């Protein structure tokens, strides 16, 4: 066959450790034989980030704004141990945080469902996608421990120097704690628009929930901003697409989620999203089967796996030992990006290829050929654990 042509490049963000190894193999075995792959390459591996004082991360995010679609490999977020290990000039920030801040995006995480691996909630037959608002609330808080007999107030000074005060608590004989949190309308609005756009993209219902009955100003403000944007910008589009925007109280949302069959997008405030995404990922089986896409309100997309660089497997790999590392989420990052590129550029061949690669990946697992992490979960009778590369080869055969 002649290779499938691309017109616009994908922004390719390479990464670290075991996922960097897998990255190269996925391209060699599953993509490049069939697609005349066009990418603009950025090396976000920790060594090159350090060499460029992290400029490469910023450049890759700006390229995503230029071209609209990126695919990213997992990357190390340095801590003290990594600063030593890689002899870093600085403890560079999380690349994901930097990219998210530049794109002003929301992260959507979706589990990949295969036969043989039953979610812990057996009614969840379709994926539940979680959208997490990644700005503010307790993640940008100010906290204090308070001595006994202290009076604590919120004080806001406006542009004219006028103060508004509100009592938090009069502490008596017991010491205590206080916390100040904030959010900004522009970020809440971006979160809403990214979520509405993604729901239209996926043709799935969108749920949103807060604790507005208790937090009558703070959480209620989220509810109001979402409602206004929905009414003025999205209502007609949702009706045309035959999908629904559903707002409810967070307590009601969790109860409905458990009883549901899945198949919708659940937008969560920052803390709810942090906690619920871990719960949902665990319930579907494995972090290695979770894809993630960052969507900006103006329609830029960055696809990646939800898991990290699988450091422990990488050290085995370096020592010349065989690993059985699951590449599914990284493959789906590539297919997500190729499909989106195909849709935007009107390349049906490319869209079809992305769909076929996903089908081949799922078929491989459903045929009983899988990596060790899935072997532990799968209820198939004739399952076989294979190493990292043999799993990719088995997909290539089916593709
Ligand atoms: P991790 O890479 O997600 O791996 C944690 C453990 O989960 C692994 O040791 C492995 O368990 C299992 N696992 C995860 N992905 C797997 C896969 N594809 N196949 C098989 N097993 C898999 O998390 P981490 O070890 O905490 O973090 C390592 C590095 O990744 C850190 O430097 C962190 O900063 C970075 N990180 C990056 C991102 C990102 O770029 N989006 C996200 C999270 C973490 P077993 O060892 O038991 O087999
Ligand atoms: Mg979490």
mmCIF file of N, CA, C and O in Angstrom, residues 66-131:
data_model
loop_
_atom_site.group_PDB
_atom_site.id
_atom_site.type_symbol
_atom_site.label_atom_id
_atom_site.label_comp_id
_atom_site.label_asym_id
_atom_site.label_seq_id
_atom_site.Cartn_x
_atom_site.Cartn_y
_atom_site.Cartn_z
ATOM 1 N N UNK A 66 -0.188 26.799 17.685
ATOM 2 C CA UNK A 66 -0.070 27.108 16.260
ATOM 3 C C UNK A 66 -0.762 26.043 15.404
ATOM 4 O O UNK A 66 -1.532 26.356 14.513
ATOM 5 N N UNK A 67 -0.491 24.751 15.699
ATOM 6 C CA UNK A 67 -0.988 23.682 14.836
ATOM 7 C C UNK A 67 -2.302 23.063 15.322
ATOM 8 O O UNK A 67 -3.018 22.454 14.542
ATOM 9 N N UNK A 68 -2.578 23.160 16.627
ATOM 10 C CA UNK A 68 -3.869 22.684 17.122
ATOM 11 C C UNK A 68 -3.888 21.288 17.714
ATOM 12 O O UNK A 68 -4.779 20.984 18.497
ATOM 13 N N UNK A 69 -2.924 20.410 17.351
ATOM 14 C CA UNK A 69 -2.949 19.045 17.881
ATOM 15 C C UNK A 69 -1.541 18.586 18.276
ATOM 16 O O UNK A 69 -0.608 18.718 17.485
ATOM 17 N N UNK A 70 -1.424 18.043 19.491
ATOM 18 C CA UNK A 70 -0.144 17.535 19.972
ATOM 19 C C UNK A 70 -0.323 16.144 20.556
ATOM 20 O O UNK A 70 -1.424 15.778 20.985
ATOM 21 N N UNK A 71 0.771 15.375 20.555
ATOM 22 C CA UNK A 71 0.781 14.079 21.249
ATOM 23 C C UNK A 71 2.000 14.083 22.160
ATOM 24 O O UNK A 71 3.094 14.467 21.748
ATOM 25 N N UNK A 72 1.771 13.715 23.417
ATOM 26 C CA UNK A 72 2.849 13.834 24.405
ATOM 27 C C UNK A 72 3.144 12.514 25.091
ATOM 28 O O UNK A 72 2.238 11.787 25.499
ATOM 29 N N UNK A 73 4.420 12.232 25.247
ATOM 30 C CA UNK A 73 4.916 11.081 26.000
ATOM 31 C C UNK A 73 4.973 11.487 27.484
ATOM 32 O O UNK A 73 5.108 12.674 27.798
ATOM 33 N N UNK A 74 4.903 10.514 28.381
ATOM 34 C CA UNK A 74 5.018 10.832 29.804
ATOM 35 C C UNK A 74 6.410 11.403 30.099
ATOM 36 O O UNK A 74 7.399 11.018 29.468
ATOM 37 N N UNK A 75 6.481 12.313 31.037
ATOM 38 C CA UNK A 75 7.731 12.995 31.369
ATOM 39 C C UNK A 75 7.955 12.988 32.883
ATOM 40 O O UNK A 75 7.002 12.935 33.647
ATOM 41 N N UNK A 76 9.209 13.065 33.258
ATOM 42 C CA UNK A 76 9.543 13.147 34.679
ATOM 43 C C UNK A 76 9.238 14.546 35.194
ATOM 44 O O UNK A 76 9.635 15.533 34.578
ATOM 45 N N UNK A 77 8.532 14.622 36.313
ATOM 46 C CA UNK A 77 8.437 15.882 37.054
ATOM 47 C C UNK A 77 9.522 15.814 38.120
ATOM 48 O O UNK A 77 9.450 14.969 39.016
ATOM 49 N N UNK A 78 10.549 16.658 38.015
ATOM 50 C CA UNK A 78 11.683 16.487 38.925
ATOM 51 C C UNK A 78 11.320 16.718 40.398
ATOM 52 O O UNK A 78 10.505 17.583 40.705
ATOM 53 N N UNK A 79 11.917 15.905 41.251
ATOM 54 C CA UNK A 79 11.913 16.136 42.699
ATOM 55 C C UNK A 79 13.388 16.135 43.122
ATOM 56 O O UNK A 79 14.278 16.078 42.263
ATOM 57 N N UNK A 80 13.648 16.185 44.417
ATOM 58 C CA UNK A 80 15.037 16.283 44.885
ATOM 59 C C UNK A 80 15.893 15.125 44.358
ATOM 60 O O UNK A 80 17.034 15.329 43.917
ATOM 61 N N UNK A 81 15.311 13.915 44.351
ATOM 62 C CA UNK A 81 16.067 12.745 43.891
ATOM 63 C C UNK A 81 16.442 12.869 42.414
ATOM 64 O O UNK A 81 17.550 12.498 42.006
ATOM 65 N N UNK A 82 15.519 13.395 41.611
ATOM 66 C CA UNK A 82 15.781 13.553 40.174
ATOM 67 C C UNK A 82 16.822 14.643 39.906
ATOM 68 O O UNK A 82 17.580 14.547 38.940
ATOM 69 N N UNK A 83 16.832 15.676 40.744
ATOM 70 C CA UNK A 83 17.818 16.753 40.577
ATOM 71 C C UNK A 83 19.219 16.161 40.691
ATOM 72 O O UNK A 83 20.119 16.468 39.908
ATOM 73 N N UNK A 84 19.373 15.222 41.636
ATOM 74 C CA UNK A 84 20.646 14.548 41.823
ATOM 75 C C UNK A 84 20.938 13.576 40.682
ATOM 76 O O UNK A 84 22.014 13.605 40.085
ATOM 77 N N UNK A 85 19.944 12.738 40.388
ATOM 78 C CA UNK A 85 20.103 11.703 39.371
ATOM 79 C C UNK A 85 20.508 12.306 38.017
ATOM 80 O O UNK A 85 21.348 11.751 37.312
ATOM 81 N N UNK A 86 19.897 13.427 37.633
ATOM 82 C CA UNK A 86 20.147 14.023 36.317
ATOM 83 C C UNK A 86 21.053 15.262 36.388
ATOM 84 O O UNK A 86 21.224 15.942 35.397
ATOM 85 N N UNK A 87 21.567 15.528 37.584
ATOM 86 C CA UNK A 87 22.447 16.681 37.771
ATOM 87 C C UNK A 87 21.827 17.964 37.198
ATOM 88 O O UNK A 87 22.415 18.668 36.379
ATOM 89 N N UNK A 88 20.611 18.265 37.642
ATOM 90 C CA UNK A 88 19.828 19.365 37.064
ATOM 91 C C UNK A 88 20.278 20.723 37.588
ATOM 92 O O UNK A 88 20.687 20.844 38.737
ATOM 93 N N UNK A 89 20.146 21.727 36.715
ATOM 94 C CA UNK A 89 20.446 23.096 37.118
ATOM 95 C C UNK A 89 19.401 23.611 38.093
ATOM 96 O O UNK A 89 19.678 24.452 38.932
ATOM 97 N N UNK A 90 18.174 23.149 37.935
ATOM 98 C CA UNK A 90 17.053 23.586 38.777
ATOM 99 C C UNK A 90 16.049 22.461 38.889
ATOM 100 O O UNK A 90 16.059 21.551 38.058
ATOM 101 N N UNK A 91 15.153 22.554 39.862
ATOM 102 C CA UNK A 91 14.074 21.577 39.946
ATOM 103 C C UNK A 91 12.964 22.071 39.009
ATOM 104 O O UNK A 91 12.044 22.760 39.426
ATOM 105 N N UNK A 92 13.084 21.750 37.713
ATOM 106 C CA UNK A 92 12.156 22.274 36.704
ATOM 107 C C UNK A 92 10.723 21.900 37.049
ATOM 108 O O UNK A 92 10.458 20.855 37.631
ATOM 109 N N UNK A 93 9.809 22.755 36.644
ATOM 110 C CA UNK A 93 8.387 22.529 36.936
ATOM 111 C C UNK A 93 7.841 21.367 36.119
ATOM 112 O O UNK A 93 8.425 20.958 35.113
ATOM 113 N N UNK A 94 6.681 20.887 36.514
ATOM 114 C CA UNK A 94 6.011 19.829 35.773
ATOM 115 C C UNK A 94 5.684 20.317 34.359
ATOM 116 O O UNK A 94 5.032 21.352 34.200
ATOM 117 N N UNK A 95 6.154 19.583 33.316
ATOM 118 C CA UNK A 95 5.836 20.000 31.943
ATOM 119 C C UNK A 95 4.321 20.093 31.722
ATOM 120 O O UNK A 95 3.846 21.000 31.052
ATOM 121 N N UNK A 96 3.586 19.144 32.316
ATOM 122 C CA UNK A 96 2.135 19.170 32.128
ATOM 123 C C UNK A 96 1.528 20.454 32.681
ATOM 124 O O UNK A 96 0.627 21.025 32.086
ATOM 125 N N UNK A 97 2.053 20.891 33.834
ATOM 126 C CA UNK A 97 1.565 22.134 34.434
ATOM 127 C C UNK A 97 1.873 23.325 33.530
ATOM 128 O O UNK A 97 1.009 24.185 33.319
ATOM 129 N N UNK A 98 3.085 23.349 32.979
ATOM 130 C CA UNK A 98 3.489 24.457 32.102
ATOM 131 C C UNK A 98 2.622 24.493 30.844
ATOM 132 O O UNK A 98 2.114 25.541 30.451
ATOM 133 N N UNK A 99 2.431 23.329 30.239
ATOM 134 C CA UNK A 99 1.647 23.263 28.993
ATOM 135 C C UNK A 99 0.190 23.656 29.265
ATOM 136 O O UNK A 99 -0.411 24.418 28.510
ATOM 137 N N UNK A 100 -0.334 23.162 30.392
ATOM 138 C CA UNK A 100 -1.730 23.464 30.740
ATOM 139 C C UNK A 100 -1.908 24.958 30.966
ATOM 140 O O UNK A 100 -2.901 25.542 30.550
ATOM 141 N N UNK A 101 -0.939 25.581 31.610
ATOM 142 C CA UNK A 101 -1.052 27.013 31.881
ATOM 143 C C UNK A 101 -1.026 27.808 30.573
ATOM 144 O O UNK A 101 -1.784 28.768 30.418
ATOM 145 N N UNK A 102 -0.193 27.404 29.622
ATOM 146 C CA UNK A 102 -0.101 28.146 28.353
ATOM 147 C C UNK A 102 -1.364 27.929 27.506
ATOM 148 O O UNK A 102 -1.888 28.853 26.908
ATOM 149 N N UNK A 103 -1.877 26.698 27.496
ATOM 150 C CA UNK A 103 -3.065 26.424 26.681
ATOM 151 C C UNK A 103 -4.361 26.783 27.413
ATOM 152 O O UNK A 103 -5.417 26.801 26.800
ATOM 153 N N UNK A 104 -4.294 27.037 28.720
ATOM 154 C CA UNK A 104 -5.472 27.366 29.514
ATOM 155 C C UNK A 104 -6.503 26.233 29.415
ATOM 156 O O UNK A 104 -7.694 26.466 29.268
ATOM 157 N N UNK A 105 -5.997 25.010 29.439
ATOM 158 C CA UNK A 105 -6.866 23.883 29.086
ATOM 159 C C UNK A 105 -7.433 23.104 30.260
ATOM 160 O O UNK A 105 -7.054 23.294 31.408
ATOM 161 N N UNK A 106 -8.362 22.219 29.916
ATOM 162 C CA UNK A 106 -8.956 21.281 30.859
ATOM 163 C C UNK A 106 -8.554 19.874 30.444
ATOM 164 O O UNK A 106 -8.500 19.570 29.249
ATOM 165 N N UNK A 107 -8.268 19.019 31.437
ATOM 166 C CA UNK A 107 -7.851 17.647 31.150
ATOM 167 C C UNK A 107 -9.048 16.698 31.224
ATOM 168 O O UNK A 107 -9.793 16.714 32.198
ATOM 169 N N UNK A 108 -9.222 15.890 30.187
ATOM 170 C CA UNK A 108 -10.281 14.881 30.139
ATOM 171 C C UNK A 108 -9.620 13.511 30.153
ATOM 172 O O UNK A 108 -8.767 13.225 29.318
ATOM 173 N N UNK A 109 -10.033 12.674 31.104
ATOM 174 C CA UNK A 109 -9.450 11.328 31.215
ATOM 175 C C UNK A 109 -10.511 10.288 30.941
ATOM 176 O O UNK A 109 -11.574 10.311 31.562
ATOM 177 N N UNK A 110 -10.187 9.339 30.050
ATOM 178 C CA UNK A 110 -11.165 8.321 29.662
ATOM 179 C C UNK A 110 -10.552 6.927 29.748
ATOM 180 O O UNK A 110 -9.463 6.718 29.220
ATOM 181 N N UNK A 111 -11.230 5.981 30.392
ATOM 182 C CA UNK A 111 -10.716 4.611 30.427
ATOM 183 C C UNK A 111 -10.950 3.895 29.100
ATOM 184 O O UNK A 111 -11.934 4.156 28.408
ATOM 185 N N UNK A 112 -10.043 2.976 28.768
ATOM 186 C CA UNK A 112 -10.194 2.137 27.573
ATOM 187 C C UNK A 112 -10.767 0.803 28.047
ATOM 188 O O UNK A 112 -10.185 0.144 28.904
ATOM 189 N N UNK A 113 -11.903 0.434 27.497
ATOM 190 C CA UNK A 113 -12.608 -0.750 27.989
ATOM 191 C C UNK A 113 -12.381 -1.939 27.052
ATOM 192 O O UNK A 113 -12.478 -1.797 25.835
ATOM 193 N N UNK A 114 -12.026 -3.074 27.635
ATOM 194 C CA UNK A 114 -11.840 -4.302 26.847
ATOM 195 C C UNK A 114 -12.604 -5.459 27.504
ATOM 196 O O UNK A 114 -12.807 -5.463 28.714
ATOM 197 N N UNK A 115 -13.004 -6.426 26.665
ATOM 198 C CA UNK A 115 -13.681 -7.620 27.206
ATOM 199 C C UNK A 115 -12.691 -8.409 28.057
ATOM 200 O O UNK A 115 -11.517 -8.500 27.731
ATOM 201 N N UNK A 116 -13.175 -8.950 29.145
ATOM 202 C CA UNK A 116 -12.302 -9.748 30.001
ATOM 203 C C UNK A 116 -11.871 -8.986 31.247
ATOM 204 O O UNK A 116 -11.497 -9.582 32.239
ATOM 205 N N UNK A 117 -11.916 -7.654 31.152
ATOM 206 C CA UNK A 117 -11.592 -6.863 32.339
ATOM 207 C C UNK A 117 -12.857 -6.129 32.760
ATOM 208 O O UNK A 117 -13.296 -5.186 32.102
ATOM 209 N N UNK A 118 -13.454 -6.628 33.838
ATOM 210 C CA UNK A 118 -14.725 -6.073 34.291
ATOM 211 C C UNK A 118 -14.459 -4.967 35.296
ATOM 212 O O UNK A 118 -13.697 -5.168 36.237
ATOM 213 N N UNK A 119 -15.092 -3.818 35.131
ATOM 214 C CA UNK A 119 -14.918 -2.773 36.138
ATOM 215 C C UNK A 119 -15.439 -3.252 37.501
ATOM 216 O O UNK A 119 -16.297 -4.127 37.563
ATOM 217 N N UNK A 120 -14.901 -2.661 38.571
ATOM 218 C CA UNK A 120 -15.386 -3.010 39.906
ATOM 219 C C UNK A 120 -16.864 -2.673 40.064
ATOM 220 O O UNK A 120 -17.556 -3.251 40.889
ATOM 221 N N UNK A 121 -17.336 -1.691 39.283
ATOM 222 C CA UNK A 121 -18.770 -1.396 39.243
ATOM 223 C C UNK A 121 -19.297 -2.055 37.973
ATOM 224 O O UNK A 121 -19.087 -1.548 36.873
ATOM 225 N N UNK A 122 -19.951 -3.225 38.101
ATOM 226 C CA UNK A 122 -20.251 -4.008 36.898
ATOM 227 C C UNK A 122 -21.219 -3.319 35.931
ATOM 228 O O UNK A 122 -21.254 -3.658 34.753
ATOM 229 N N UNK A 123 -21.983 -2.340 36.414
ATOM 230 C CA UNK A 123 -22.910 -1.646 35.502
ATOM 231 C C UNK A 123 -22.174 -0.691 34.562
ATOM 232 O O UNK A 123 -22.733 -0.239 33.572
ATOM 233 N N UNK A 124 -20.922 -0.353 34.875
ATOM 234 C CA UNK A 124 -20.185 0.596 34.018
ATOM 235 C C UNK A 124 -19.703 -0.106 32.757
ATOM 236 O O UNK A 124 -18.569 -0.566 32.666
ATOM 237 N N UNK A 125 -20.581 -0.155 31.762
ATOM 238 C CA UNK A 125 -20.223 -0.835 30.519
ATOM 239 C C UNK A 125 -19.649 0.136 29.495
ATOM 240 O O UNK A 125 -19.111 -0.260 28.473
ATOM 241 N N UNK A 126 -19.822 1.425 29.740
ATOM 242 C CA UNK A 126 -19.253 2.455 28.850
ATOM 243 C C UNK A 126 -18.299 3.324 29.668
ATOM 244 O O UNK A 126 -18.450 3.425 30.887
ATOM 245 N N UNK A 127 -17.357 3.975 28.983
ATOM 246 C CA UNK A 127 -16.404 4.791 29.758
ATOM 247 C C UNK A 127 -17.041 6.031 30.382
ATOM 248 O O UNK A 127 -17.955 6.625 29.815
ATOM 249 N N UNK A 128 -16.554 6.388 31.549
ATOM 250 C CA UNK A 128 -16.901 7.673 32.160
ATOM 251 C C UNK A 128 -15.668 8.558 32.007
ATOM 252 O O UNK A 128 -14.572 8.196 32.440
ATOM 253 N N UNK A 129 -15.851 9.691 31.349
ATOM 254 C CA UNK A 129 -14.743 10.622 31.160
ATOM 255 C C UNK A 129 -14.816 11.690 32.244
ATOM 256 O O UNK A 129 -15.868 12.293 32.439
ATOM 257 N N UNK A 130 -13.695 11.892 32.932
ATOM 258 C CA UNK A 130 -13.678 12.937 33.962
ATOM 259 C C UNK A 130 -12.904 14.149 33.476
ATOM 260 O O UNK A 130 -11.798 14.030 32.944
ATOM 261 N N UNK A 131 -13.535 15.314 33.619
ATOM 262 C CA UNK A 131 -12.877 16.587 33.303
ATOM 263 C C UNK A 131 -12.586 17.278 34.621
ATOM 264 O O UNK A 131 -13.486 17.477 35.430
#
